Coordinates of C-alpha atoms in Angstrom, one line a residue:
Chain S
X1 CA -10.8 74.9 85.8
X2 CA -14.2 73.3 86.5
X3 CA -15.2 70.6 84.1
X4 CA -19.0 69.7 83.8
X5 CA -18.7 66.1 82.5
X6 CA -21.4 63.9 81.0
X7 CA -21.3 60.3 81.5
X8 CA -23.9 59.3 79.2
X9 CA -26.6 56.8 80.1
X10 CA -25.7 53.7 81.1
X11 CA -22.2 52.2 81.9
X12 CA -18.6 53.3 82.8
X13 CA -17.5 53.3 79.5
X14 CA -20.5 55.5 78.3
X15 CA -17.9 58.4 79.1
X16 CA -16.2 60.1 76.5
X17 CA -12.2 59.6 75.9
X18 CA -12.0 63.5 76.3
X19 CA -13.9 63.2 79.9
X20 CA -12.0 60.1 81.2
X21 CA -8.8 61.8 80.6
X22 CA -10.1 65.0 82.5
X23 CA -11.2 62.7 85.5
X24 CA -8.2 61.1 85.6
X25 CA -6.2 64.2 86.0
X26 CA -8.4 66.1 87.9
X27 CA -7.7 67.1 91.7
X28 CA -11.1 66.2 93.0
X29 CA -14.0 64.4 91.3
X30 CA -17.6 64.9 92.4
X31 CA -20.6 62.9 90.9
X32 CA -23.8 64.6 90.8
X33 CA -26.1 61.7 92.2
X34 CA -29.7 63.3 92.9
X35 CA -31.1 64.0 89.5
X36 CA -30.5 60.8 87.7
X37 CA -28.5 57.7 87.9
X38 CA -26.3 55.7 85.7
X39 CA -28.3 52.7 85.1
X40 CA -25.3 49.9 85.1
X41 CA -22.6 51.4 86.9
X42 CA -22.3 52.0 90.5
X43 CA -20.3 54.5 92.6
X44 CA -18.0 51.7 93.5
X45 CA -18.0 50.7 89.6
X46 CA -16.9 54.0 88.6
X47 CA -14.0 54.3 91.4
X48 CA -12.7 51.1 90.2
X49 CA -13.0 52.2 86.3
X50 CA -11.5 55.8 87.0
X51 CA -8.9 54.6 89.3
X52 CA -10.0 57.5 91.5
X53 CA -12.2 58.6 94.3
X54 CA -15.6 59.7 93.7
X55 CA -17.4 62.2 95.9
X56 CA -21.0 61.6 95.8
X57 CA -22.7 65.4 95.7
X58 CA -26.1 65.3 96.9
X59 CA -28.6 68.1 96.5
X60 CA -27.5 70.1 99.5
X61 CA -24.2 70.0 98.5
X62 CA -24.6 71.3 95.0
X63 CA -27.1 73.8 96.1
X64 CA -25.7 75.0 99.1
X65 CA -22.1 73.9 99.1
X66 CA -20.8 75.3 95.7
X67 CA -18.0 77.1 97.1
X68 CA -16.8 73.7 98.6
X69 CA -16.9 72.2 95.2
X70 CA -15.1 75.0 93.6
X71 CA -12.6 75.3 96.1
X72 CA -9.0 75.7 94.5
X73 CA -10.5 75.3 91.1
X74 CA -8.8 78.9 90.0
X75 CA -5.7 76.5 90.1
X76 CA -6.4 73.0 89.8
X77 CA -9.1 70.9 87.3
X78 CA -12.2 69.8 89.3
X79 CA -14.5 67.3 87.8
X80 CA -18.3 67.3 88.1
X81 CA -19.7 64.3 86.9
X82 CA -23.3 64.6 85.7
X83 CA -25.6 61.7 84.3
X84 CA -26.5 62.3 80.7
X85 CA -25.2 65.4 79.2
X86 CA -24.1 68.4 82.0
X87 CA -27.1 70.4 80.3
X88 CA -29.8 67.7 79.9
X89 CA -32.8 68.3 82.4
X90 CA -30.8 70.6 84.8
X91 CA -28.3 73.2 83.7
X92 CA -26.5 73.8 87.0
X93 CA -26.5 77.4 86.3
X94 CA -26.3 78.4 89.8
X95 CA -23.0 76.5 90.1
X96 CA -21.6 78.1 86.9
X97 CA -22.8 81.6 87.9
X98 CA -20.8 81.1 91.1
X99 CA -17.8 80.0 89.4
X100 CA -18.0 83.2 87.0
X101 CA -18.1 85.0 90.2
X102 CA -15.1 83.3 91.5
X103 CA -13.1 84.1 88.2
X104 CA -13.1 80.4 87.7
X105 CA -13.3 79.0 84.0
X106 CA -15.8 76.4 83.1
X107 CA -15.7 73.9 80.3
X108 CA -18.5 71.4 79.5
X109 CA -17.7 67.9 78.1
X110 CA -20.9 66.9 76.4
X111 CA -22.5 63.2 76.3
X112 CA -26.0 61.9 75.2
X113 CA -29.2 62.6 77.4
X114 CA -32.4 61.2 77.0
X115 CA -33.3 64.5 75.4
X116 CA -31.6 63.4 71.9
X117 CA -31.0 59.7 72.7
X118 CA -35.0 59.0 72.3
X119 CA -34.5 59.5 68.6
X120 CA -33.6 55.7 68.9
X121 CA -37.2 54.9 69.0
X122 CA -37.8 55.9 65.4
X123 CA -39.6 59.1 65.7
X124 CA -37.8 62.4 64.2
X125 CA -36.4 64.7 66.9
X126 CA -37.7 67.5 64.9
X127 CA -41.2 66.4 65.6
X128 CA -40.8 66.7 69.5
X129 CA -42.2 69.7 71.1
X130 CA -41.5 70.7 74.8
X131 CA -40.3 67.9 77.1
X132 CA -42.6 67.7 80.4
X133 CA -41.7 66.4 83.8
X134 CA -44.1 64.0 85.8
X135 CA -43.7 63.9 89.2
X136 CA -45.4 61.0 91.7
X137 CA -48.8 61.7 92.8
X138 CA -49.9 61.6 96.5
X139 CA -53.1 61.8 97.8
X140 CA -53.3 65.4 98.5
X141 CA -50.8 66.5 96.0
X142 CA -51.1 65.9 92.1
X143 CA -49.3 68.5 90.1
X144 CA -50.7 68.6 86.6
X145 CA -49.2 71.7 85.0
X146 CA -47.7 69.1 82.5
X147 CA -50.8 68.9 81.0
X148 CA -50.9 72.2 79.7
X149 CA -47.6 71.7 78.3
X150 CA -48.8 68.5 76.5
X151 CA -52.0 70.0 75.1
X152 CA -49.9 72.8 73.7
X153 CA -47.6 70.4 71.7
X154 CA -50.6 68.3 70.6
X155 CA -52.3 71.2 69.4
X156 CA -49.4 71.8 66.8
X157 CA -49.3 68.0 65.8
X158 CA -45.5 67.4 68.2
X159 CA -44.8 64.8 70.2
X160 CA -44.1 64.9 73.7
X161 CA -41.1 63.4 75.8
X162 CA -42.4 62.7 79.3
X163 CA -39.8 62.7 81.8
X164 CA -40.5 60.4 85.0
X165 CA -39.5 61.4 88.6
X166 CA -37.0 60.0 90.2
X167 CA -36.8 60.4 94.3
X168 CA -33.3 59.7 95.5
X169 CA -32.6 60.4 99.2
X170 CA -36.0 61.6 100.4
X171 CA -37.0 61.9 103.9
X172 CA -40.7 60.8 105.1
X173 CA -42.5 63.5 106.6
X174 CA -42.7 62.3 110.1
X175 CA -38.7 61.8 109.9
X176 CA -38.2 65.1 108.3
X177 CA -40.5 66.5 111.3
X178 CA -38.6 64.8 113.8
X179 CA -35.2 66.1 112.3
X180 CA -34.0 62.4 111.7
X181 CA -31.7 62.1 108.9
X182 CA -33.3 58.7 107.7
X183 CA -34.0 58.4 104.0
X184 CA -36.4 56.3 102.1
X185 CA -35.3 53.8 99.7
X186 CA -35.1 55.6 96.2
X187 CA -38.2 55.4 93.9
X188 CA -38.1 55.4 90.1
X189 CA -41.5 56.0 88.1
X190 CA -42.4 53.2 86.2
X191 CA -44.3 53.4 82.9
X192 CA -47.4 51.9 84.3
X193 CA -47.8 54.9 87.1
X194 CA -46.7 57.2 84.6
X195 CA -49.7 56.4 82.3
X196 CA -52.0 55.7 85.2
X197 CA -51.2 59.3 86.5
X198 CA -51.4 60.6 83.1
X199 CA -55.0 58.9 82.5
X200 CA -56.1 60.3 86.0
X201 CA -55.3 64.0 85.0
X202 CA -57.1 63.6 81.5
X203 CA -60.1 62.6 83.6
X204 CA -59.7 65.7 85.8
X205 CA -59.1 68.1 83.1
X206 CA -61.9 66.4 80.7
X207 CA -61.4 68.3 77.7
X208 CA -59.9 65.9 75.5
X209 CA -56.2 66.7 75.1
X210 CA -55.5 63.1 75.0
X211 CA -57.4 59.8 75.9
X212 CA -56.8 56.0 76.6
X213 CA -56.2 55.6 73.1
X214 CA -53.8 57.8 72.4
X215 CA -50.7 56.2 70.9
X216 CA -47.6 56.5 73.1
X217 CA -44.1 55.0 73.3
X218 CA -42.7 53.3 76.4
X219 CA -38.8 54.0 76.7
X220 CA -37.1 51.6 79.1
X221 CA -33.7 51.4 80.0
X222 CA -32.6 53.5 77.0
X223 CA -28.9 53.2 75.8
X224 CA -28.4 50.1 78.1
X225 CA -28.2 46.5 77.2
X226 CA -31.7 45.8 78.3
X227 CA -33.0 48.9 76.5
X228 CA -36.8 48.4 75.7
X229 CA -39.5 49.9 73.6
X230 CA -43.2 49.3 73.8
X231 CA -45.5 51.1 71.3
X232 CA -48.7 51.2 72.7
X233 CA -52.1 53.3 73.6
X234 CA -51.9 55.2 76.9
X235 CA -54.5 52.6 78.2
X236 CA -52.4 49.7 77.3
X237 CA -49.3 51.4 79.1
X238 CA -51.2 51.6 82.1
X239 CA -51.3 48.1 82.3
X240 CA -47.8 46.6 81.6
X241 CA -44.9 45.9 83.9
X242 CA -42.1 47.9 82.6
X243 CA -39.3 46.3 84.8
X244 CA -36.4 48.1 86.0
X245 CA -35.7 52.1 85.8
X246 CA -34.9 54.2 84.1
X247 CA -38.1 54.9 82.2
X248 CA -39.6 57.7 79.8
X249 CA -42.5 57.9 77.8
X250 CA -43.0 59.7 74.6
X251 CA -47.0 60.5 73.9
X252 CA -47.3 60.7 70.1
X253 CA -48.3 63.8 68.0
X254 CA -49.9 63.6 64.9
X255 CA -47.0 64.3 62.7
X256 CA -46.1 60.6 61.8
X257 CA -44.3 59.8 58.9
X258 CA -45.1 56.0 57.2
X259 CA -41.6 55.1 57.7
X260 CA -41.9 56.3 61.6
X261 CA -45.1 53.9 61.9
X262 CA -43.5 51.0 60.4
X263 CA -40.4 51.3 62.4
X264 CA -42.7 51.5 65.6
X265 CA -45.0 48.7 64.6
X266 CA -41.9 46.3 65.1
X267 CA -42.4 46.7 68.9
X268 CA -46.3 47.6 69.0
X269 CA -47.9 45.5 71.8
X270 CA -50.9 45.1 69.5
X271 CA -49.9 46.0 65.7
X272 CA -53.5 46.7 64.5
X273 CA -54.6 48.6 67.5
X274 CA -51.4 50.9 67.5
X275 CA -52.0 51.1 63.8
X276 CA -55.4 52.4 64.2
X277 CA -54.6 54.9 67.1
X278 CA -52.0 56.8 64.8
X279 CA -54.0 56.8 61.9
X280 CA -56.9 58.6 63.8
X281 CA -54.4 61.0 65.4
X282 CA -53.1 61.7 61.9
X283 CA -56.6 61.5 60.0
X284 CA -58.0 64.4 62.9
X285 CA -55.3 66.6 62.2
X286 CA -55.9 66.3 58.3
X287 CA -59.4 66.8 59.1
X288 CA -58.8 69.7 61.7
X289 CA -56.9 71.5 59.0
X290 CA -59.2 70.9 56.2
X291 CA -61.8 72.9 58.6
X292 CA -59.4 75.5 59.3
X293 CA -58.7 76.0 55.4
X294 CA -62.7 76.2 54.8
X295 CA -63.1 78.9 57.5
X296 CA -60.1 80.7 56.1
X297 CA -61.7 80.3 52.6
X298 CA -65.1 81.3 54.2
X299 CA -63.8 84.7 55.5
X300 CA -61.9 85.4 52.6
X301 CA -64.9 85.0 50.2
X302 CA -67.0 87.2 53.0
X303 CA -64.9 89.9 52.9
X304 CA -65.1 90.2 49.2
Chain B
X1 CA -24.0 43.6 64.3
X2 CA -24.6 46.8 62.8
X3 CA -23.2 49.8 65.3
X4 CA -24.4 53.1 64.9
X5 CA -22.0 55.3 66.8
X6 CA -22.1 58.8 67.8
X7 CA -18.9 60.7 67.5
X8 CA -19.8 63.8 69.4
X9 CA -19.3 67.5 68.1
X10 CA -15.7 68.4 67.9
X11 CA -12.5 66.2 68.4
X12 CA -11.5 62.3 67.9
X13 CA -11.5 62.1 71.6
X14 CA -15.2 63.2 71.8
X15 CA -16.0 59.3 71.0
X16 CA -17.1 57.5 74.0
X17 CA -14.7 54.5 75.4
X18 CA -17.4 51.8 74.7
X19 CA -18.0 53.5 70.9
X20 CA -14.0 53.6 70.5
X21 CA -13.5 49.8 71.5
X22 CA -16.2 49.0 68.9
X23 CA -14.6 50.8 66.1
X24 CA -11.2 49.0 67.1
X25 CA -12.5 45.3 66.7
X26 CA -15.3 46.2 64.0
X27 CA -15.0 44.2 60.5
X28 CA -15.3 47.5 58.5
X29 CA -15.9 51.3 59.7
X30 CA -18.1 53.9 57.7
X31 CA -18.3 57.3 58.4
X32 CA -21.5 59.5 57.5
X33 CA -19.7 62.3 56.1
X34 CA -22.6 64.4 54.4
X35 CA -25.0 65.5 57.1
X36 CA -22.5 67.1 59.6
X37 CA -18.5 67.4 60.0
X38 CA -16.4 66.7 63.1
X39 CA -15.1 70.4 63.7
X40 CA -11.7 69.4 64.7
X41 CA -10.8 66.1 63.1
X42 CA -10.2 65.3 59.6
X43 CA -11.1 61.7 58.2
X44 CA -6.9 61.4 58.4
X45 CA -7.0 62.3 62.3
X46 CA -9.9 59.6 62.8
X47 CA -8.1 57.0 61.0
X48 CA -4.8 57.5 63.0
X49 CA -6.5 57.9 66.2
X50 CA -8.4 54.7 65.8
X51 CA -5.7 52.7 64.0
X52 CA -8.2 51.5 61.4
X53 CA -9.3 52.4 58.1
X54 CA -12.2 54.7 57.7
X55 CA -14.4 54.4 54.9
X56 CA -16.1 57.5 53.9
X57 CA -20.0 57.3 53.1
X58 CA -21.7 59.7 50.9
X59 CA -25.4 60.1 50.6
X60 CA -25.3 57.9 47.6
X61 CA -23.7 55.0 49.5
X62 CA -26.0 55.4 52.7
X63 CA -29.2 55.7 50.6
X64 CA -28.5 53.6 47.6
X65 CA -25.7 51.2 48.8
X66 CA -27.0 50.0 52.1
X67 CA -26.5 46.3 51.2
X68 CA -22.9 47.0 50.5
X69 CA -22.7 48.8 54.0
X70 CA -24.5 45.6 55.6
X71 CA -22.6 42.8 53.7
X72 CA -21.6 40.2 56.5
X73 CA -22.8 42.1 59.2
X74 CA -25.1 38.9 60.5
X75 CA -21.5 37.4 61.4
X76 CA -19.3 40.5 61.8
X77 CA -19.5 43.6 63.6
X78 CA -19.8 46.7 61.4
X79 CA -19.6 50.4 62.5
X80 CA -21.3 53.2 61.1
X81 CA -19.9 56.6 62.5
X82 CA -22.2 59.4 62.7
X83 CA -21.4 62.7 64.0
X84 CA -23.3 64.0 67.2
X85 CA -25.8 61.3 68.0
X86 CA -27.1 58.7 65.3
X87 CA -30.4 59.9 65.8
X88 CA -29.6 63.7 65.9
X89 CA -31.0 65.2 62.9
X90 CA -31.2 62.1 60.6
X91 CA -32.7 58.7 62.1
X92 CA -31.2 56.5 59.6
X93 CA -34.3 54.8 59.6
X94 CA -34.1 53.4 56.1
X95 CA -30.7 51.8 57.0
X96 CA -32.1 50.3 60.2
X97 CA -35.2 48.9 58.4
X98 CA -33.1 47.1 55.8
X99 CA -31.0 45.7 58.4
X100 CA -34.1 44.3 60.0
X101 CA -35.3 42.9 56.8
X102 CA -32.1 41.2 56.7
X103 CA -32.1 39.8 60.1
X104 CA -28.9 41.9 61.4
X105 CA -29.1 43.3 64.7
X106 CA -28.5 47.1 65.2
X107 CA -27.2 48.7 68.5
X108 CA -26.9 52.5 69.0
X109 CA -23.8 53.8 71.0
X110 CA -25.2 57.3 71.6
X111 CA -23.4 60.7 72.0
X112 CA -24.0 64.3 72.3
X113 CA -25.7 66.3 69.4
X114 CA -26.4 70.0 69.3
X115 CA -29.8 69.0 69.8
X116 CA -29.0 68.3 73.8
X117 CA -25.6 70.4 73.9
X118 CA -27.0 73.7 73.0
X119 CA -28.3 73.7 76.7
X120 CA -24.8 75.1 77.2
X121 CA -25.9 78.6 76.3
X122 CA -27.8 78.5 79.7
X123 CA -31.4 78.3 78.2
X124 CA -33.3 75.3 79.8
X125 CA -33.9 72.6 77.2
X126 CA -37.4 72.3 78.7
X127 CA -38.4 75.7 77.0
X128 CA -37.3 74.6 73.5
X129 CA -40.1 73.7 70.9
X130 CA -39.7 72.0 67.7
X131 CA -36.1 72.5 66.2
X132 CA -36.2 73.9 62.5
X133 CA -33.6 73.7 59.8
X134 CA -32.6 76.7 57.5
X135 CA -31.5 76.0 54.1
X136 CA -29.6 78.3 51.8
X137 CA -31.6 80.6 49.8
X138 CA -31.1 81.1 46.1
X139 CA -32.5 83.6 43.6
X140 CA -35.4 81.6 42.7
X141 CA -35.5 79.1 45.9
X142 CA -36.2 80.9 49.1
X143 CA -38.0 77.8 51.3
X144 CA -39.6 79.0 54.2
X145 CA -42.0 76.4 55.9
X146 CA -39.4 76.6 58.9
X147 CA -41.3 80.0 59.5
X148 CA -44.7 78.3 60.3
X149 CA -42.9 76.1 62.9
X150 CA -41.1 79.0 64.3
X151 CA -44.5 81.0 64.8
X152 CA -46.0 77.9 66.5
X153 CA -43.1 78.0 69.2
X154 CA -43.5 81.4 69.7
X155 CA -47.0 81.5 70.0
X156 CA -46.7 79.1 73.2
X157 CA -43.6 81.1 74.3
X158 CA -40.8 78.4 73.4
X159 CA -37.4 78.8 72.1
X160 CA -36.5 77.6 68.5
X161 CA -33.2 76.0 67.7
X162 CA -32.4 76.7 64.1
X163 CA -30.3 74.4 62.7
X164 CA -28.0 76.0 59.5
X165 CA -27.5 74.6 56.0
X166 CA -24.4 72.2 55.3
X167 CA -23.8 71.6 51.6
X168 CA -21.1 68.9 51.2
X169 CA -20.5 67.2 47.7
X170 CA -23.1 69.3 45.7
X171 CA -22.6 69.9 42.0
X172 CA -23.6 73.0 40.4
X173 CA -26.1 72.8 37.6
X174 CA -24.0 73.1 34.9
X175 CA -21.6 70.0 36.1
X176 CA -25.1 68.0 36.8
X177 CA -26.5 68.8 33.6
X178 CA -23.1 67.6 31.9
X179 CA -23.1 64.6 34.0
X180 CA -19.4 65.8 35.3
X181 CA -18.7 64.6 38.5
X182 CA -17.3 67.7 39.8
X183 CA -18.1 69.2 43.1
X184 CA -18.3 72.4 44.6
X185 CA -16.4 73.3 47.6
X186 CA -18.3 72.6 50.9
X187 CA -20.4 75.6 52.5
X188 CA -21.6 76.2 55.7
X189 CA -24.4 78.6 56.8
X190 CA -22.8 81.3 58.8
X191 CA -24.9 83.1 61.7
X192 CA -25.0 86.4 59.5
X193 CA -26.4 84.5 56.5
X194 CA -29.0 82.6 58.6
X195 CA -30.0 85.8 60.4
X196 CA -30.4 87.9 56.9
X197 CA -32.5 84.9 55.6
X198 CA -34.9 85.0 58.6
X199 CA -35.1 88.8 58.5
X200 CA -36.2 88.3 54.4
X201 CA -38.7 85.6 55.3
X202 CA -40.0 87.9 57.7
X203 CA -40.2 91.0 55.5
X204 CA -42.1 88.7 53.1
X205 CA -44.8 87.1 55.6
X206 CA -45.1 90.4 57.3
X207 CA -47.3 89.0 60.2
X208 CA -44.7 89.8 63.0
X209 CA -44.1 86.3 64.1
X210 CA -40.7 88.0 64.9
X211 CA -38.7 91.0 63.8
X212 CA -35.1 92.6 63.7
X213 CA -35.9 93.2 67.7
X214 CA -36.2 89.6 68.6
X215 CA -33.5 88.3 71.0
X216 CA -31.5 85.0 70.0
X217 CA -28.4 83.5 70.9
X218 CA -25.8 82.8 68.0
X219 CA -24.0 79.5 68.8
X220 CA -21.0 79.0 67.1
X221 CA -18.6 75.7 67.3
X222 CA -20.5 74.3 70.0
X223 CA -18.3 71.7 72.2
X224 CA -15.2 73.0 70.5
X225 CA -12.4 74.7 72.0
X226 CA -13.2 77.8 70.2
X227 CA -16.9 77.4 71.2
X228 CA -18.6 81.0 71.3
X229 CA -22.0 82.1 72.2
X230 CA -23.5 85.9 71.4
X231 CA -26.5 86.9 72.5
X232 CA -28.2 89.8 70.5
X233 CA -30.9 90.9 68.7
X234 CA -31.8 88.9 65.2
X235 CA -30.8 92.6 63.3
X236 CA -27.6 92.7 65.2
X237 CA -26.6 89.0 64.3
X238 CA -27.1 89.8 60.6
X239 CA -24.2 91.9 61.1
X240 CA -21.7 89.9 63.0
X241 CA -18.8 87.8 61.6
X242 CA -19.3 84.8 62.9
X243 CA -16.2 83.0 61.7
X244 CA -15.3 79.1 61.2
X245 CA -18.3 76.8 61.0
X246 CA -20.4 75.3 62.4
X247 CA -22.7 77.5 63.5
X248 CA -26.5 77.4 65.0
X249 CA -29.2 80.3 66.5
X250 CA -31.6 80.1 68.7
X251 CA -34.5 82.5 68.3
X252 CA -35.7 83.0 72.2
X253 CA -39.5 82.8 73.4
X254 CA -40.8 84.2 76.2
X255 CA -40.2 81.9 78.7
X256 CA -37.1 83.4 80.0
X257 CA -35.9 82.8 83.6
X258 CA -34.1 85.6 85.7
X259 CA -31.2 83.3 86.2
X260 CA -30.9 82.6 82.4
X261 CA -31.1 85.9 81.6
X262 CA -28.3 86.5 83.9
X263 CA -26.2 84.1 82.0
X264 CA -27.0 85.1 78.5
X265 CA -25.9 88.6 79.3
X266 CA -22.6 87.7 80.0
X267 CA -22.1 87.1 76.4
X268 CA -24.4 89.9 75.2
X269 CA -23.3 92.1 72.1
X270 CA -25.4 94.8 73.9
X271 CA -26.0 94.1 77.3
X272 CA -28.9 97.1 77.6
X273 CA -30.4 96.3 74.2
X274 CA -30.3 92.3 74.9
X275 CA -32.1 92.9 78.3
X276 CA -34.5 95.3 76.6
X277 CA -35.5 92.8 73.8
X278 CA -36.0 89.8 76.3
X279 CA -37.9 92.0 78.7
X280 CA -39.9 93.2 75.5
X281 CA -40.8 89.3 74.6
X282 CA -41.8 88.5 78.5
X283 CA -44.1 91.5 79.1
X284 CA -45.9 90.8 75.8
X285 CA -46.4 87.3 76.9
X286 CA -47.5 88.4 80.0
X287 CA -49.7 90.9 78.7
X288 CA -51.4 88.1 76.2
X289 CA -52.0 85.9 79.3
X290 CA -53.5 88.8 81.0
X291 CA -56.0 89.4 77.8
X292 CA -56.7 85.8 77.5
X293 CA -57.7 85.6 81.2
X294 CA -59.9 88.7 80.9
X295 CA -61.5 87.2 77.6
X296 CA -62.2 84.0 79.6
X297 CA -63.6 85.7 82.6
X298 CA -66.1 87.9 80.2
X299 CA -67.2 84.6 78.5
X300 CA -68.0 83.1 82.0
X301 CA -69.8 86.0 83.0
X302 CA -71.6 86.1 79.9
X303 CA -72.8 82.6 80.4
X304 CA -74.1 83.2 83.9

């Protein structure tokens, strides 16, 4: 059996009791270590906590070496550990399809991921649209298809969870060109970088999807002892110091309930500015709804 | 300290190691027992597993008796257990706001909820729009605002997670009118009821948002040992027997990757019909995108 086991967000102890039992009896234990990190536990911490050897699986091993991971899984239990939930951001569909081809049963042991834990900031998960990913811009490469997804969400009043880039085990162009297996230090996108990049895209696209005044929530170290939320406008977030990773960002839509606003104000950078920004969102949405209703009424009276 | 602790989806052992430690040392342990249930663990099972008394908190206690729950939480640890993640469907914002007023610190211990674990069906969570709730229709009350949300999601190609109604500790009208504290047996909406109700709404609204041919995935007992997925059209799902609760339903949008389709076909009720239904979605979306691009090009040439 192949077990896909979610580790949750922060510490060794965020694994479920059921997940821990499987890890302790599995033949081999792999840790998927390239799409995210556990914030307060190193591989050594996990090894000590489990009392088991943990094999770090990089992208190469997972994407090209799945048969190595699956070897013997028809007879023995193999544990494949994933930060968050096994299906949080990446579904590992190819690993599962390969297991299926080989006749190996697969079971998932779920856990929290940022996709559901973000509800801790006080916004209802019901009012989130599609999540988007924001990657590090370079001088020549500024991928902005995320912007279209944000526009779709905002057009119908929904919040957007923006997941921020993580670069682990990346090579520089020079080292890659020379075939040198030297890797850059890991990089985790900060809130201020994310907000600056989003403002840059807004300036390029210039269609008013969002502006520096759009209300957002900075979500830092979610689920860890130093978890922090900051409610502020996008322009304000471009100037903060968000500190240690991991971070993500929520851009609010117009569907904000009074109780939710009250909750957010508690960690607002500037309460009055944030309240004004949220009320601007909600009143613009109300005005648009009124205009649409009037236009519909006009069409109806025209067709009389 | 008030701890909001997620229990995950199915068994006693789905709690995290950290959550279990808090439960075992807390002064009092409450279980929120009206928005969901643990599928394979009763209150007695939890009591035995924790070695602690578990106080069942119904809606009345949580919504009107928060001071009773919070009593002494400034000095002692109080555990408030929630099936899934503490912020899955209900954020318990009022309980948290009340704690804040009383100067009581609140900490969440996250876990899996249907909102993220649904990724196990093979569809990318990125391509889900807003989740909706479907409540039991009666002869005189058929709330269908969910339909507008589904239309919004489908207009931009996104999947919709449909959460199905749970009725726990409901009184009949007669018993309520007579003030008799007699409760009906709990009811959990099945896939077939959900699909039938959704077809009924589609017939009433009659704007073609979705039809009986729209591809869906029935998600039964997610995260439990008897978890089951069935990929089928909405009309087919209205005829299945989905069995023991809990259930939810995913209505597909047009953004389906080839690998995802391959994954879904493994549990399709009728593989060819399902493939045809998905391809109809994706090709309709491609045609609409082409038409929009042509219209935009025409506008551009008109303005030359």
